[in-house]
Coordinates of C-alpha atoms in Angstrom, one line a residue:
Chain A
X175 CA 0.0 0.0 0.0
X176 CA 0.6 3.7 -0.4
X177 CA 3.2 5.7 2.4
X178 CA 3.6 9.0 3.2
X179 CA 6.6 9.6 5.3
X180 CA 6.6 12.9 7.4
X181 CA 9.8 13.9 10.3
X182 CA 7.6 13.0 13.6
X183 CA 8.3 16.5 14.7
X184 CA 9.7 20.0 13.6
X185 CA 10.7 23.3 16.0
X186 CA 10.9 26.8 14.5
X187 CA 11.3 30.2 16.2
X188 CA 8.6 32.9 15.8
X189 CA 8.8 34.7 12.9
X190 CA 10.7 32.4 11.1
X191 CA 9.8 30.1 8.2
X192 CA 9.0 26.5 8.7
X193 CA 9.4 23.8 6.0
X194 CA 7.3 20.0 6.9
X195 CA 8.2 17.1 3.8
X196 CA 5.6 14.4 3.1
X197 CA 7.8 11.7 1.1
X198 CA 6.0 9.4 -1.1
X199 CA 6.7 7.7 -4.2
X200 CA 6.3 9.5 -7.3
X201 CA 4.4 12.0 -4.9
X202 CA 4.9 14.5 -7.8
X203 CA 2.9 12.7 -9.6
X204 CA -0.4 13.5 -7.5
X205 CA -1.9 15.9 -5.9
X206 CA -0.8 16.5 -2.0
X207 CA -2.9 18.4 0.1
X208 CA -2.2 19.7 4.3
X209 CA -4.3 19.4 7.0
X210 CA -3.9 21.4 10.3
X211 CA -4.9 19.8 13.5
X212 CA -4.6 21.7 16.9
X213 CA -5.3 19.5 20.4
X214 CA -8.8 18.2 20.2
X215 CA -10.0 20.2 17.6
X216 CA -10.8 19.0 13.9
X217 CA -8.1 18.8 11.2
X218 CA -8.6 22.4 9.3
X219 CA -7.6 22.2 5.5
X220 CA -4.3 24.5 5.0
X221 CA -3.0 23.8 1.4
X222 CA -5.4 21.8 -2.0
X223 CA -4.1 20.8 -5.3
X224 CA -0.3 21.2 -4.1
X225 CA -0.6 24.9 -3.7
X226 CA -4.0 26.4 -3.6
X227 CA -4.7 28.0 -0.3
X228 CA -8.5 27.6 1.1
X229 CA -9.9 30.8 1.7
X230 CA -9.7 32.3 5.4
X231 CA -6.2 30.9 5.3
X232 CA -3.1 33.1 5.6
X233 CA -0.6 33.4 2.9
X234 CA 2.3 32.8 5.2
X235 CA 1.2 29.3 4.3
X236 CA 2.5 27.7 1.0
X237 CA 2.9 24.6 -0.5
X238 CA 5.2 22.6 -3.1
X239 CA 5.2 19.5 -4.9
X240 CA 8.0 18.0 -7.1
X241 CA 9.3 14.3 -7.0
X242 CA 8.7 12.1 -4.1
X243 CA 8.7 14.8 -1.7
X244 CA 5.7 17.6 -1.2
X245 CA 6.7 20.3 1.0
X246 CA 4.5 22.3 3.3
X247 CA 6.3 25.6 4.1
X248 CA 5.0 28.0 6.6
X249 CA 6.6 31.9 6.6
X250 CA 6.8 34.0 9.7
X251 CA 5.8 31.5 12.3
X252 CA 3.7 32.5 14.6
X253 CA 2.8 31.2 18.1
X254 CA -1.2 30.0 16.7
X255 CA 0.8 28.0 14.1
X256 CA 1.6 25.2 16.5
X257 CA -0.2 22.2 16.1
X258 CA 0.2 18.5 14.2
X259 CA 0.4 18.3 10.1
X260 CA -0.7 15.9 7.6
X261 CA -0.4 15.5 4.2
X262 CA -2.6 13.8 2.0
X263 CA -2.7 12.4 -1.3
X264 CA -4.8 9.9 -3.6
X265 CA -3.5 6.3 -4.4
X266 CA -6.1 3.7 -6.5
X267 CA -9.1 5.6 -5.5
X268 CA -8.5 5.7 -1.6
X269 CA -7.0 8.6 0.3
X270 CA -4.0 8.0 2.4
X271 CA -2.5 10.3 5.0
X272 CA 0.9 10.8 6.1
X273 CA 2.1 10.8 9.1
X274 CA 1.8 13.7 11.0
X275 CA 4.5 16.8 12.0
X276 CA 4.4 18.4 15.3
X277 CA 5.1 22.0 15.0
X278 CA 6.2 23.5 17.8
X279 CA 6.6 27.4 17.8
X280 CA 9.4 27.9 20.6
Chain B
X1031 CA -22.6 27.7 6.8
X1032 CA -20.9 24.2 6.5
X1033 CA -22.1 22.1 8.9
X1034 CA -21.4 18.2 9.9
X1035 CA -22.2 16.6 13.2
X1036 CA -21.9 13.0 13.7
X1037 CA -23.3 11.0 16.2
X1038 CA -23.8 7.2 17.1
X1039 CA -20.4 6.6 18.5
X1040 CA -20.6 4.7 21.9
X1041 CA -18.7 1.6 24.3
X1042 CA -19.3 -1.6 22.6
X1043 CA -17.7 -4.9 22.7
X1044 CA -14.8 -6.8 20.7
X1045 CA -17.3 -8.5 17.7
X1046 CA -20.4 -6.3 18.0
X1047 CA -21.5 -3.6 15.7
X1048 CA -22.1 0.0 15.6
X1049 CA -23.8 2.5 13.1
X1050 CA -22.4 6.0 12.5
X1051 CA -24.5 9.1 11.4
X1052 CA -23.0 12.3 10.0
X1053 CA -26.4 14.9 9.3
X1054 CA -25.0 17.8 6.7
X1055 CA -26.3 21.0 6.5
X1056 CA -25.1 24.6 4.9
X1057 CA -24.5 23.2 1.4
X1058 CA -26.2 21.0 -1.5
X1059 CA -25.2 17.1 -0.2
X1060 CA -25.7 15.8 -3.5
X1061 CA -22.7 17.2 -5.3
X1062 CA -20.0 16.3 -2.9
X1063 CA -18.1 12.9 -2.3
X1064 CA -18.3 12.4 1.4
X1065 CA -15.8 10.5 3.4
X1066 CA -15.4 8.8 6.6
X1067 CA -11.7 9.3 8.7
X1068 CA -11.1 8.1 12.0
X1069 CA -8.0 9.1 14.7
X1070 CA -7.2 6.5 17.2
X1071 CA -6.2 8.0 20.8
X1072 CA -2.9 10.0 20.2
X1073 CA -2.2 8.8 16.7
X1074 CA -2.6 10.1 13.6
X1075 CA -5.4 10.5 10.9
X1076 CA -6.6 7.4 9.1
X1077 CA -9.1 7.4 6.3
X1078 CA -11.8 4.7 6.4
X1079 CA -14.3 4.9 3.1
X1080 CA -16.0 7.6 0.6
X1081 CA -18.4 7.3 -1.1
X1082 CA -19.8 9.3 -4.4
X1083 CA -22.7 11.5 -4.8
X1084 CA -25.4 9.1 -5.8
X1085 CA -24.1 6.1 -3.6
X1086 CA -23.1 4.0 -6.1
X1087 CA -19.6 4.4 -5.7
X1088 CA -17.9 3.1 -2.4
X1089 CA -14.4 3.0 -1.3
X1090 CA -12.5 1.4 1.9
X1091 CA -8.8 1.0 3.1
X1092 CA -8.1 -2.6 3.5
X1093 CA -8.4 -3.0 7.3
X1094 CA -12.1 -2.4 7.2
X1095 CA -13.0 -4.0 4.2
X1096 CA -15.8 -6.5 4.5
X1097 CA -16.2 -5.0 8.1
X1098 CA -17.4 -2.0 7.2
X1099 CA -20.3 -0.3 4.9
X1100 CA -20.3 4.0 4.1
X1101 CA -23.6 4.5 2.4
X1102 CA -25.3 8.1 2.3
X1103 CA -29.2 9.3 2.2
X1104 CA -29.9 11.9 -0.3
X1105 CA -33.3 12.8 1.0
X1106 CA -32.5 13.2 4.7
X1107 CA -28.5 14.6 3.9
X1108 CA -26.8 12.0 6.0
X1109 CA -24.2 9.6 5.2
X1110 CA -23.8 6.7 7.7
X1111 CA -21.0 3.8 8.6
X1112 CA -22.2 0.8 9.5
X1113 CA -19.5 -1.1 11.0
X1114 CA -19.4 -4.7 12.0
X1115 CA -16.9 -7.1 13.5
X1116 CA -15.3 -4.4 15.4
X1117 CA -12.0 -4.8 17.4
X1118 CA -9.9 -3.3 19.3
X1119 CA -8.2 -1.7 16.7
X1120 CA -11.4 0.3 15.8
X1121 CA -11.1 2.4 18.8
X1122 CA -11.1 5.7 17.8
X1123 CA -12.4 9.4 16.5
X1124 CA -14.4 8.7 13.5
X1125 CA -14.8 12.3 11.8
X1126 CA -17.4 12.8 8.6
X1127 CA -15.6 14.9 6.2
X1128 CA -16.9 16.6 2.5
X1129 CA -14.7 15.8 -0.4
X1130 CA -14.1 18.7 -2.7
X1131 CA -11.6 17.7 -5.5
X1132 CA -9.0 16.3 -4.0
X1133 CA -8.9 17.5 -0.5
X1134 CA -11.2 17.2 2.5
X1135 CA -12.4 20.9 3.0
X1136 CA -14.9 20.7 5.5
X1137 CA -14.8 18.1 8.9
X1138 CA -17.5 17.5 11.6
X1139 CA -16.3 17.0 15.6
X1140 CA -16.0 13.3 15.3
X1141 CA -17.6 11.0 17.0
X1142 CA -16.0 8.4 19.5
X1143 CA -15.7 4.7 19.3
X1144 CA -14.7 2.4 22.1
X1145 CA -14.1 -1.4 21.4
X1146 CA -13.3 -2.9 25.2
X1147 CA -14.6 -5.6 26.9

């Protein structure tokens, strides 16, 4: 079955830019999409179609794709950015999600 | 306004069954896959099934298959999971979700399932 790899956690300073990879084979291929999830609230989507931010969400947030590895890349940290991250992609017509960045804003 | 809010989740035991209900409000149901994802205590996001807009398209990741059945109500704008055979395994958040594209752009509060003796 279809992996998404992501680094269990990542630390960035406010104000300064955070990059999260989701791995996957040929993950250029598809489309990746982010998910933000703060503690025991609903996952919020962040990034669509690679790229595309949702409206309501802040262009500090920005998103790549290239390869086997999609990058989620947040500019000028700030405190309300910490939370988990997961990427998601499409694999023979089921979703699979990666597994999940800690960002934590110190 | 987007609105999902699932109910049905409860305690039940190792083998017994459960049935899900996600009600959707604040946009038309019947142009949206909907989808079914679950979050086990502390770990990450799994998803479970989808299902297309008229029902007649249904698909589940492998450790629920058989198990499992997403189906959806047009009329009443509720999709539901009826699960069977549940384990221990199956403990977990079970959040509805609305597909748009490729992406899930709209999640409910979950509901809670508890497989324990």
């Amino acid at each position: 079955s279809y992996e998404l790899t992501q680094p269990p956690s990542v630390s960035v300073s406010p104000g300064q830019t955070a990059s999260i990879t989701c791995s996957g084979d040929k993950l250029g291929d598809k489309y990746a999409s982010w998910y933000q999830q703060k503690p025991g609230r609903s996952p919020v989507l962040v990034i669509y179609q690679d790229k595309r931010r949702p409206s309501g969400i802040p262009e500090r947030f920005s998103g790549s794709n290239s390869g086997n590895t999609a990058t989620l890349t947040i500019s000028g940290t700030q405190a309300m950015d910490e939370a988990d991250y997961y990427c998601q992609t499409w694999d023979s017509s089921t979703a699979v999600f990666g597994t999940g960045t800690k960002v934590t804003v110190l | 306004e987007v609105q999902l809010v699932e109910s049905g989740g409860s305690l039940v035991q190792p083998g017994g069954s459960l049935r899900l209900y996600c009600a959707a409000s604040g946009f038309t149901f019947t142009n949206y896959w909907m989808s079914w994802v679950r979050q086990a205590p502390g770990k990450g996001l799994e998803w479970v099934a989808n299902v297309n807009q008229d029902g007649s398209k249904k698909y589940y990741v492998d450790s629920v298959k058989g198990r499992f059945t997403i189906s959806r109500d047009n009329a009443k704008n509720s999709l539901y999971l009826q699960m069977n055979s549940l384990r221990a395994e199956d403990t977990a958040l079970y959040f509805c979700a609305r597909e748009n594209g490729n992406s899930s752009d709209s999640w409910g509060q979950g509901t809670l399932v508890t497989v324990s003796s």
